[in-house]
Amino acid sequence: MEYNFLDIENKWQKNWEDSSIFCPDKNSKKPKYYILEMFPYPSGKIHMGHVRNYAIGDVSARFKRSQGFNVLHPMGWDAFGMPAENAAIKNNVHPKEWTYENIEAMKVQLKQMGLSYDWSREIRTCDKEYFVHEQKFFLELYNAGLAYKKESFVNWDPVDQTVLANEQVVDGKGWRSGALVEQKKLSQWFLKITDFAEDLLKGLGDLSLWPKKVLSMQENWIGKSIGATIKFKIIGSSELIEVFTTRPDTIYGASFIGLSADHIISIKLAKNNKKISDFIKICKQAGTTNVDLEKAEKIGINTNILVEHPFTKEQIPVYIANFILINYGTGAIFGCPAHDQRDFDFAKKYNLRIKQVVSPNNKEQELVEAFVDKGTMINSEFLDGLTIEDAKLRVIKKLKDKNLAESSIKYKLRDWGVSRQRYWGTPIPIYYSNDGDPIPVEDNELPVELPKKIDFNKNGNPLDSHPTWKHVKSKDGKIIGTRETDTFDTFFESSWYFARFCSPQSEKMFDKQYKDWMPVDLYIGGVEHAILHLLYSRFFTHALKRLGKSHITEPFKKLVTQGMVLKDGAKMSKSLGNTVDPQEIIRKYGADSVRVFILFSAPVEKDLEWNDKGIEGASRFIKRMWKIIYENIESINSSFNKDINTVKDDEKAFLIKIHKTTEKITRDIENLQFNTCIAALMELLNFAYKFKEKNNNEKLFGFFIYQFLQLANPFIPHVTNELWELAKFNKKNINLIWPEYDQSIIEKDEVIIAVQINGKTRGSTPLLFEDESDEDISLRVSKSKDFAKFLEGKEIIKKIYVKNRLINIIIK
RNA sequence: GGGAGCGUGGCGGAAUUGGUAGACGCACUAGAUUUAGGAUCUAGCGCCUUCGGGUGUGGGGGUUCGAGUCCCCCCGCUCCCACCA
């Protein structure tokens, strides 16, 4: 019978669904394993990136299940978001309808891949049963002082007409629209992620199973700096200018004070000074892209204000300068040109003093650029001779005594702005009294739902222009307030969905099953979420712990970031026209072949180049597997117990190969090294073909079939299930068992050692018996004609023998 | 500018973690089968070679009996962050 993947795959997908075998057992005493892949946005069509992501997760889930774990492997939909609104405008469909249709279409496509999900736990974040808990959670954060409303400059995307979080601004542009982001002053809701900056930073230390890359990205994003704030007295005034510095040791090198264009003093000065107000305008026009920043010249304007150096009492000029950020530190710095490159450039331009205070050799040098390495203090009175670290402490202490400095720690991390001026999102459960005070929506009024009828043809937020929705009425029909018309950033939904999967139908946000299942043991997704989604999810879990709702602070124990799927060296995209449609490929080759190709062709974490010929190779492998096993299916046999010392040589070799492969795959699959697992399966299959040509030991071949089907099952689930059934061998479900190997048989393998002469490999020789001594081997080797020629007339001065590996003969 | 990572055949990639480099697959070559193509099977496949061997994991140096693997210096590539004081 020919291998007919279409029938087989349909049959087993239906079988799995009907039998619910992939739903975890509630009363199980087995150890739990929670495996999750980042859930998709329901665009309507799966792409190769999804295929790869979910294939990786599925192999892990199937493997863990077969090893006896109670596996939670759910799937859901990140269902709020802008494409639904764009479709609504373009095609005149309701976002909800569009989204639900896409979900159904994508579910069909995912099911065609043969993924072992527990679909009974499916969640859609746009369902009120989901977001009601989010609204409640937000109010809890609000009551705990972790959510607040603030008027501030925010990143405004002029194309998408909405606010973006810092994390969503990439290279000065909106992460979706690519439009140049503007700064706009708006009143927005924020979550106090900065309250957790230190916890989130420390927590990274517990994430030993995360990729180093992601840890370092998060660390950089949190951006902790240890330093001090120092106050400078303005001469002729009682006012002070406070600056932040990580280098208080270089205080004697201070030659100017720099203020951001948005600093209060700058703004004040601009009011009565045209030159200054013009300069500030110029600063604000500057671009923020990489190229702009690299080219940007450091410019400034002298304010004619002078401050007093806290030790030398020298007068120091105050400049407004374009390279000082209002968003970091105090928006003001002291410039030390000798030891900071930016200050150095600035000083050169404006002829400011460059005074060296740190030196590698206790001497002044000609500085052509800032000296930023280690050294000792010079030209610094009481600091001279100290190390940088000691000098920092001394300076802070002395200024602290004068009330002019404090130790200070700053973070780059900003609070998370969650307000979005969009319709298709979770309504923020707040309304404003007629006096404008924010009032949380009462618990029994939740969820706040979106109005079904909505007009997208008006400018701005459709909720805002809705005729009635925003009016909050009392029981007697009086208007008592106005709803918040902003909705949440959709990252809000994805920051806790993993928790909801533990008890997706619970009346509460989650129930005691949260404790049973969390944390997620293995989380798989694209590295593009290294900061946004993964940082917010960690923040939420930390916050849940603080609110007493979670027993853990870190939601994801092990993280794997899979590489992208490329075609012609570039990420697949519609605009490049280099996409490959997974559905088409599945139709042509079957899901098993697609799974094998995508897992075999590159290690999980690396980018993968799509290759039409490669999938044919995968398909060929499965056909060969089908053929030889199908033709010999009745010989299946769960063991081969004959004494290994009595069987023929090639039988012994085959048996050892089977055990060795079992050992290798058991090890590699645990480490997610699926490419080498499949290579090992191919090798074993090739071995089986060669064996079959010359041997007819049915019992042994039957054992090969028994082992092979189980080993291949996580990768090639449809075919292995079909063959297992055809074998009518036993009632055990192949999806719930894993084969064993016998170490003592593996050790019976013939040992071939390398023969080196002066460290150069000259060939190899088999060990004649188990504990053959190095003396015996070297004697044997030196007599053998293969090696004697290298030793002729030479004196053997040393022999190095590595057991079962090699012998190295050193000659002179 | 700061940080992280990576350089192995024509290509994707292996290498038990310091011990026979190139497993497995793709492509390619030859042969078998076939009217032909496709499919399948068999064999070959780093480079050079006077067929003895030489050489080879980006380049150079070092440690070692032995280095793709460890250390130092270059060269190149990728990703992330970025006037963050």
Short mmCIF file of C-alpha atoms in Angstrom, two decimals, chain A residues 413-754:
data_model
loop_
_atom_site.label_atom_id
_atom_site.label_comp_id
_atom_site.label_asym_id
_atom_site.label_seq_id
_atom_site.Cartn_x
_atom_site.Cartn_y
_atom_site.Cartn_z
CA LEU A 413 12.86 51.99 32.30
CA ARG A 414 9.78 54.21 32.07
CA ASP A 415 6.27 53.61 33.30
CA TRP A 416 4.13 51.75 30.83
CA GLY A 417 1.54 53.95 29.13
CA VAL A 418 -1.44 51.71 28.42
CA SER A 419 -4.01 54.08 26.94
CA ARG A 420 -4.80 53.69 23.27
CA GLN A 421 -7.22 55.80 21.26
CA ARG A 422 -8.74 52.81 19.49
CA TYR A 423 -12.04 50.95 19.39
CA TRP A 424 -10.98 47.32 19.18
CA GLY A 425 -9.47 46.84 22.62
CA THR A 426 -10.43 46.36 26.24
CA PRO A 427 -12.27 49.42 27.59
CA ILE A 428 -10.50 51.03 30.51
CA PRO A 429 -12.96 50.57 33.42
CA ILE A 430 -12.98 54.15 34.60
CA TYR A 431 -15.39 57.03 34.26
CA TYR A 432 -15.04 60.66 35.14
CA SER A 433 -17.42 62.48 37.41
CA ASN A 434 -18.86 65.72 36.21
CA ASP A 435 -15.99 67.37 38.08
CA GLY A 436 -13.52 65.35 36.06
CA ASP A 437 -12.34 63.03 38.83
CA PRO A 438 -11.63 59.46 37.77
CA ILE A 439 -13.95 56.90 39.35
CA PRO A 440 -13.43 53.14 39.07
CA VAL A 441 -16.38 51.30 37.58
CA GLU A 442 -18.21 49.30 40.26
CA ASP A 443 -17.46 45.60 40.37
CA ASN A 444 -21.06 44.64 39.55
CA GLU A 445 -20.97 46.90 36.49
CA LEU A 446 -18.06 44.95 35.00
CA PRO A 447 -17.27 44.10 32.34
CA VAL A 448 -17.43 47.39 30.55
CA GLU A 449 -18.21 46.18 27.06
CA LEU A 450 -17.67 47.82 23.72
CA PRO A 451 -20.74 49.17 21.93
CA LYS A 452 -21.70 46.86 19.10
CA LYS A 453 -22.71 49.63 16.73
CA ILE A 454 -19.78 51.80 15.86
CA ASP A 455 -18.89 54.23 13.14
CA PHE A 456 -15.35 54.15 11.83
CA ASN A 457 -15.78 56.94 9.35
CA LYS A 458 -15.21 59.74 11.82
CA ASN A 459 -11.83 61.08 12.75
CA GLY A 460 -10.13 60.03 15.95
CA ASN A 461 -11.24 57.43 18.43
CA PRO A 462 -14.60 55.95 17.36
CA LEU A 463 -15.58 55.39 20.98
CA ASP A 464 -15.19 59.06 21.66
CA SER A 465 -17.50 60.01 18.81
CA HIS A 466 -20.11 57.36 19.68
CA PRO A 467 -23.40 59.15 20.44
CA THR A 468 -24.28 57.50 23.78
CA TRP A 469 -21.75 54.95 24.92
CA LYS A 470 -19.62 57.21 27.02
CA HIS A 471 -22.44 58.59 29.11
CA VAL A 472 -22.69 56.92 32.48
CA LYS A 473 -26.15 57.07 33.95
CA SER A 474 -27.40 56.49 37.44
CA LYS A 475 -30.34 54.17 38.13
CA ASP A 476 -32.79 57.01 37.67
CA GLY A 477 -31.32 57.87 34.31
CA LYS A 478 -29.29 60.92 35.18
CA ILE A 479 -25.98 61.37 33.48
CA ILE A 480 -23.44 61.15 36.29
CA GLY A 481 -20.23 60.92 34.35
CA THR A 482 -18.30 60.27 31.19
CA ARG A 483 -16.52 57.07 30.36
CA GLU A 484 -12.87 56.79 29.62
CA THR A 485 -12.96 56.22 25.89
CA ASP A 486 -9.42 54.96 25.56
CA THR A 487 -8.84 51.22 25.46
CA PHE A 488 -5.89 49.21 26.70
CA ASP A 489 -2.74 48.57 24.76
CA THR A 490 -3.17 45.01 23.44
CA PHE A 491 -0.01 44.01 25.23
CA PHE A 492 -2.14 44.16 28.34
CA GLU A 493 -4.03 41.05 27.22
CA SER A 494 -0.94 39.11 26.27
CA SER A 495 0.78 39.85 29.57
CA TRP A 496 -1.34 37.39 31.54
CA TYR A 497 -2.99 34.94 29.10
CA PHE A 498 -0.60 32.19 30.17
CA ALA A 499 -2.15 32.42 33.63
CA ARG A 500 -5.68 32.21 32.29
CA PHE A 501 -4.95 28.94 30.50
CA CYS A 502 -4.66 27.25 33.89
CA SER A 503 -8.40 27.72 34.45
CA PRO A 504 -9.87 29.32 31.33
CA GLN A 505 -13.50 29.07 32.48
CA SER A 506 -12.97 30.23 36.03
CA GLU A 507 -15.24 32.92 37.47
CA LYS A 508 -12.11 34.53 38.84
CA MET A 509 -9.04 35.72 36.98
CA PHE A 510 -7.67 32.28 37.80
CA ASP A 511 -8.29 29.69 40.48
CA LYS A 512 -6.17 27.27 42.44
CA GLN A 513 -5.10 25.55 39.27
CA TYR A 514 -2.84 28.53 38.74
CA LYS A 515 -0.71 27.19 41.53
CA ASP A 516 -0.81 23.68 40.07
CA TRP A 517 0.38 24.69 36.64
CA MET A 518 2.45 27.86 36.89
CA PRO A 519 5.14 28.64 36.00
CA VAL A 520 5.19 27.79 32.33
CA ASP A 521 7.97 25.21 32.07
CA LEU A 522 8.81 25.87 28.46
CA TYR A 523 7.86 29.00 26.52
CA ILE A 524 8.62 29.29 22.85
CA GLY A 525 8.38 32.29 20.57
CA GLY A 526 10.14 34.83 18.42
CA VAL A 527 12.99 36.91 19.76
CA GLU A 528 11.16 40.06 18.62
CA HIS A 529 9.25 39.85 21.90
CA ALA A 530 12.42 39.87 23.99
CA ILE A 531 11.53 43.18 25.56
CA LEU A 532 7.89 44.15 25.05
CA HIS A 533 5.83 41.08 25.78
CA LEU A 534 8.32 39.23 27.96
CA LEU A 535 9.05 42.22 30.17
CA TYR A 536 5.37 43.12 30.62
CA SER A 537 4.52 39.51 31.45
CA ARG A 538 7.25 39.40 34.05
CA PHE A 539 6.01 42.72 35.45
CA PHE A 540 2.44 41.42 35.77
CA THR A 541 3.57 38.29 37.53
CA HIS A 542 5.69 40.31 39.94
CA ALA A 543 2.72 42.60 40.53
CA LEU A 544 0.40 39.63 41.08
CA LYS A 545 2.82 38.33 43.67
CA ARG A 546 2.85 41.69 45.43
CA LEU A 547 -0.96 41.69 45.44
CA GLY A 548 -0.91 38.23 47.01
CA LYS A 549 -2.41 36.49 44.00
CA SER A 550 0.60 34.58 42.77
CA HIS A 551 3.02 32.19 44.42
CA ILE A 552 5.73 33.03 41.90
CA THR A 553 7.34 36.11 40.42
CA GLU A 554 8.71 34.70 37.19
CA PRO A 555 6.15 33.26 34.77
CA PHE A 556 8.43 31.46 32.32
CA LYS A 557 10.98 28.98 33.59
CA LYS A 558 12.62 28.11 30.32
CA LEU A 559 12.48 30.35 27.26
CA VAL A 560 13.39 29.38 23.74
CA THR A 561 13.49 31.98 21.00
CA GLN A 562 13.22 30.39 17.61
CA GLY A 563 14.83 31.88 14.52
CA MET A 564 12.93 33.34 11.60
CA VAL A 565 11.93 31.47 8.48
CA LEU A 566 13.62 33.10 5.50
CA LYS A 567 13.24 32.81 1.78
CA ASP A 568 16.00 34.03 -0.50
CA GLY A 569 17.83 35.34 2.55
CA ALA A 570 15.03 37.63 3.71
CA LYS A 571 12.13 37.37 6.07
CA MET A 572 9.04 36.18 4.26
CA SER A 573 6.75 39.10 3.56
CA LYS A 574 4.00 40.02 1.20
CA SER A 575 5.82 43.13 0.06
CA LEU A 576 8.88 41.13 -0.98
CA GLY A 577 6.70 38.49 -2.58
CA ASN A 578 8.75 35.70 -1.10
CA THR A 579 6.12 33.99 1.01
CA VAL A 580 5.46 30.28 1.07
CA ASP A 581 1.93 29.32 2.05
CA PRO A 582 1.98 26.55 4.66
CA GLN A 583 -1.44 25.28 3.62
CA GLU A 584 -0.28 24.71 0.07
CA ILE A 585 2.81 22.87 1.25
CA ILE A 586 0.79 20.72 3.62
CA ARG A 587 -1.60 19.87 0.82
CA LYS A 588 1.29 18.85 -1.39
CA TYR A 589 3.54 16.97 1.02
CA GLY A 590 1.53 16.42 4.19
CA ALA A 591 1.95 17.86 7.66
CA ASP A 592 4.45 15.21 8.74
CA SER A 593 6.83 16.18 5.93
CA VAL A 594 6.53 19.88 6.73
CA ARG A 595 7.23 19.21 10.38
CA VAL A 596 10.28 17.12 9.55
CA PHE A 597 11.68 19.65 7.13
CA ILE A 598 11.23 22.64 9.38
CA LEU A 599 12.72 20.89 12.40
CA PHE A 600 15.55 19.20 10.53
CA SER A 601 16.93 22.04 8.46
CA ALA A 602 18.35 24.25 11.18
CA PRO A 603 18.78 24.34 14.94
CA VAL A 604 15.72 25.78 16.65
CA GLU A 605 17.24 29.11 17.64
CA LYS A 606 18.79 29.90 14.26
CA ASP A 607 17.19 31.42 11.18
CA LEU A 608 16.00 28.87 8.68
CA GLU A 609 16.15 29.24 4.92
CA TRP A 610 13.11 27.78 3.22
CA ASN A 611 14.13 25.31 0.52
CA ASP A 612 11.67 23.62 -1.85
CA LYS A 613 14.11 20.77 -2.41
CA GLY A 614 14.57 20.33 1.29
CA ILE A 615 10.94 19.48 1.86
CA GLU A 616 11.18 16.85 -0.85
CA GLY A 617 14.03 15.29 1.09
CA ALA A 618 11.86 15.20 4.19
CA SER A 619 9.03 13.66 2.22
CA ARG A 620 11.40 11.04 0.77
CA PHE A 621 12.51 10.07 4.25
CA ILE A 622 8.94 9.52 5.41
CA LYS A 623 8.12 7.43 2.34
CA ARG A 624 11.16 5.25 2.93
CA MET A 625 10.15 4.88 6.55
CA TRP A 626 6.61 3.96 5.59
CA LYS A 627 7.76 1.42 3.02
CA ILE A 628 10.14 -0.67 5.09
CA ILE A 629 8.00 -0.62 8.21
CA TYR A 630 4.72 -1.24 6.44
CA GLU A 631 6.16 -4.20 4.57
CA ASN A 632 7.41 -5.75 7.78
CA ILE A 633 4.77 -4.51 10.18
CA GLU A 634 3.70 -7.92 11.44
CA SER A 635 7.17 -8.61 12.79
CA ILE A 636 6.89 -5.82 15.41
CA ASN A 637 8.36 -6.93 18.65
CA SER A 638 8.84 -5.10 21.94
CA SER A 639 12.13 -6.69 22.83
CA PHE A 640 15.10 -8.55 21.51
CA ASN A 641 16.44 -10.58 24.35
CA LYS A 642 18.88 -12.88 22.68
CA ASP A 643 22.30 -12.76 24.31
CA ILE A 644 24.26 -10.18 22.41
CA ASN A 645 27.43 -12.26 22.61
CA THR A 646 25.87 -15.08 20.64
CA VAL A 647 24.31 -13.23 17.72
CA LYS A 648 25.93 -12.58 14.35
CA ASP A 649 28.13 -9.53 13.95
CA ASP A 650 25.76 -7.50 11.82
CA GLU A 651 22.85 -8.36 14.08
CA LYS A 652 24.90 -7.17 17.00
CA ALA A 653 25.76 -3.96 15.18
CA PHE A 654 22.09 -3.30 14.32
CA LEU A 655 20.97 -3.94 17.87
CA ILE A 656 23.60 -1.61 19.23
CA LYS A 657 22.62 1.04 16.69
CA ILE A 658 19.00 0.84 17.82
CA HIS A 659 19.93 1.31 21.46
CA LYS A 660 22.41 4.05 20.70
CA THR A 661 19.86 5.97 18.64
CA THR A 662 17.31 5.65 21.41
CA GLU A 663 19.80 7.08 23.85
CA LYS A 664 20.80 9.93 21.56
CA ILE A 665 17.26 11.01 20.71
CA THR A 666 16.14 10.83 24.34
CA ARG A 667 18.97 13.19 25.21
CA ASP A 668 18.75 15.55 22.23
CA ILE A 669 14.99 15.97 22.26
CA GLU A 670 15.15 17.12 25.88
CA ASN A 671 17.60 19.83 24.78
CA LEU A 672 15.42 20.80 21.82
CA GLN A 673 18.11 19.66 19.38
CA PHE A 674 15.55 18.40 16.94
CA ASN A 675 17.75 18.63 13.87
CA THR A 676 20.14 16.02 15.24
CA CYS A 677 17.25 13.86 16.43
CA ILE A 678 15.93 13.64 12.90
CA ALA A 679 19.42 13.04 11.52
CA ALA A 680 19.71 10.14 13.96
CA LEU A 681 16.36 8.73 12.79
CA MET A 682 17.54 8.95 9.18
CA GLU A 683 20.76 7.20 10.06
CA LEU A 684 18.93 4.42 11.81
CA LEU A 685 16.56 4.02 8.89
CA ASN A 686 19.47 3.82 6.44
CA PHE A 687 21.01 1.23 8.70
CA ALA A 688 17.79 -0.76 8.70
CA TYR A 689 17.66 -0.81 4.89
CA LYS A 690 21.22 -2.09 4.70
CA PHE A 691 20.51 -4.69 7.37
CA LYS A 692 17.38 -5.90 5.63
CA GLU A 693 19.26 -6.53 2.40
CA LYS A 694 21.40 -9.23 3.96
CA ASN A 695 19.49 -10.45 7.00
CA ASN A 696 16.14 -11.90 7.79
CA ASN A 697 16.16 -11.82 11.56
CA GLU A 698 12.49 -10.93 12.00
CA LYS A 699 12.62 -10.62 15.74
CA LEU A 700 15.40 -8.08 15.61
CA PHE A 701 13.80 -6.18 12.77
CA GLY A 702 10.55 -6.17 14.67
CA PHE A 703 12.32 -4.63 17.62
CA PHE A 704 13.69 -1.93 15.32
CA ILE A 705 10.14 -1.14 14.21
CA TYR A 706 8.93 -1.02 17.79
CA GLN A 707 11.64 1.43 18.84
CA PHE A 708 11.63 3.49 15.67
CA LEU A 709 7.91 4.24 15.70
CA GLN A 710 8.07 5.52 19.24
CA LEU A 711 11.19 7.58 18.62
CA ALA A 712 9.75 9.14 15.49
CA ASN A 713 6.32 9.78 16.99
CA PRO A 714 6.83 13.31 18.35
CA PHE A 715 8.14 14.45 14.97
CA ILE A 716 5.99 12.41 12.61
CA PRO A 717 2.87 11.75 14.65
CA HIS A 718 0.37 10.83 11.94
CA VAL A 719 2.39 8.16 10.20
CA THR A 720 3.63 6.60 13.42
CA ASN A 721 0.10 6.43 14.85
CA GLU A 722 -1.14 4.78 11.67
CA LEU A 723 1.62 2.20 11.56
CA TRP A 724 1.26 1.52 15.26
CA GLU A 725 -2.39 0.81 14.73
CA LEU A 726 -1.74 -1.38 11.70
CA ALA A 727 0.72 -3.38 13.78
CA LYS A 728 -2.15 -4.34 16.11
CA PHE A 729 0.63 -4.97 18.52
CA ASN A 730 -0.60 -3.90 21.89
CA LYS A 731 -3.15 -1.63 23.40
CA LYS A 732 -0.69 0.93 24.68
CA ASN A 733 -1.22 4.33 23.14
CA ILE A 734 1.93 5.22 21.23
CA ASN A 735 1.48 8.84 22.23
CA LEU A 736 1.89 8.00 25.88
CA ILE A 737 4.96 5.76 25.88
CA TRP A 738 8.65 6.25 25.29
CA PRO A 739 11.18 3.53 24.49
CA GLU A 740 14.06 2.49 26.69
CA TYR A 741 17.64 1.71 25.91
CA ASP A 742 20.12 -0.62 27.54
CA GLN A 743 23.43 1.00 28.39
CA SER A 744 25.15 -2.37 28.71
CA ILE A 745 24.30 -3.15 25.09
CA ILE A 746 25.60 0.21 23.93
CA GLU A 747 28.86 -0.55 25.66
CA LYS A 748 29.21 -3.74 23.67
CA ASP A 749 29.90 -1.64 20.62
CA GLU A 750 33.20 -2.33 18.93
CA VAL A 751 35.72 0.26 20.06
CA ILE A 752 37.79 1.80 17.33
CA ILE A 753 40.60 3.97 18.51
CA ALA A 754 42.44 6.60 16.54
#
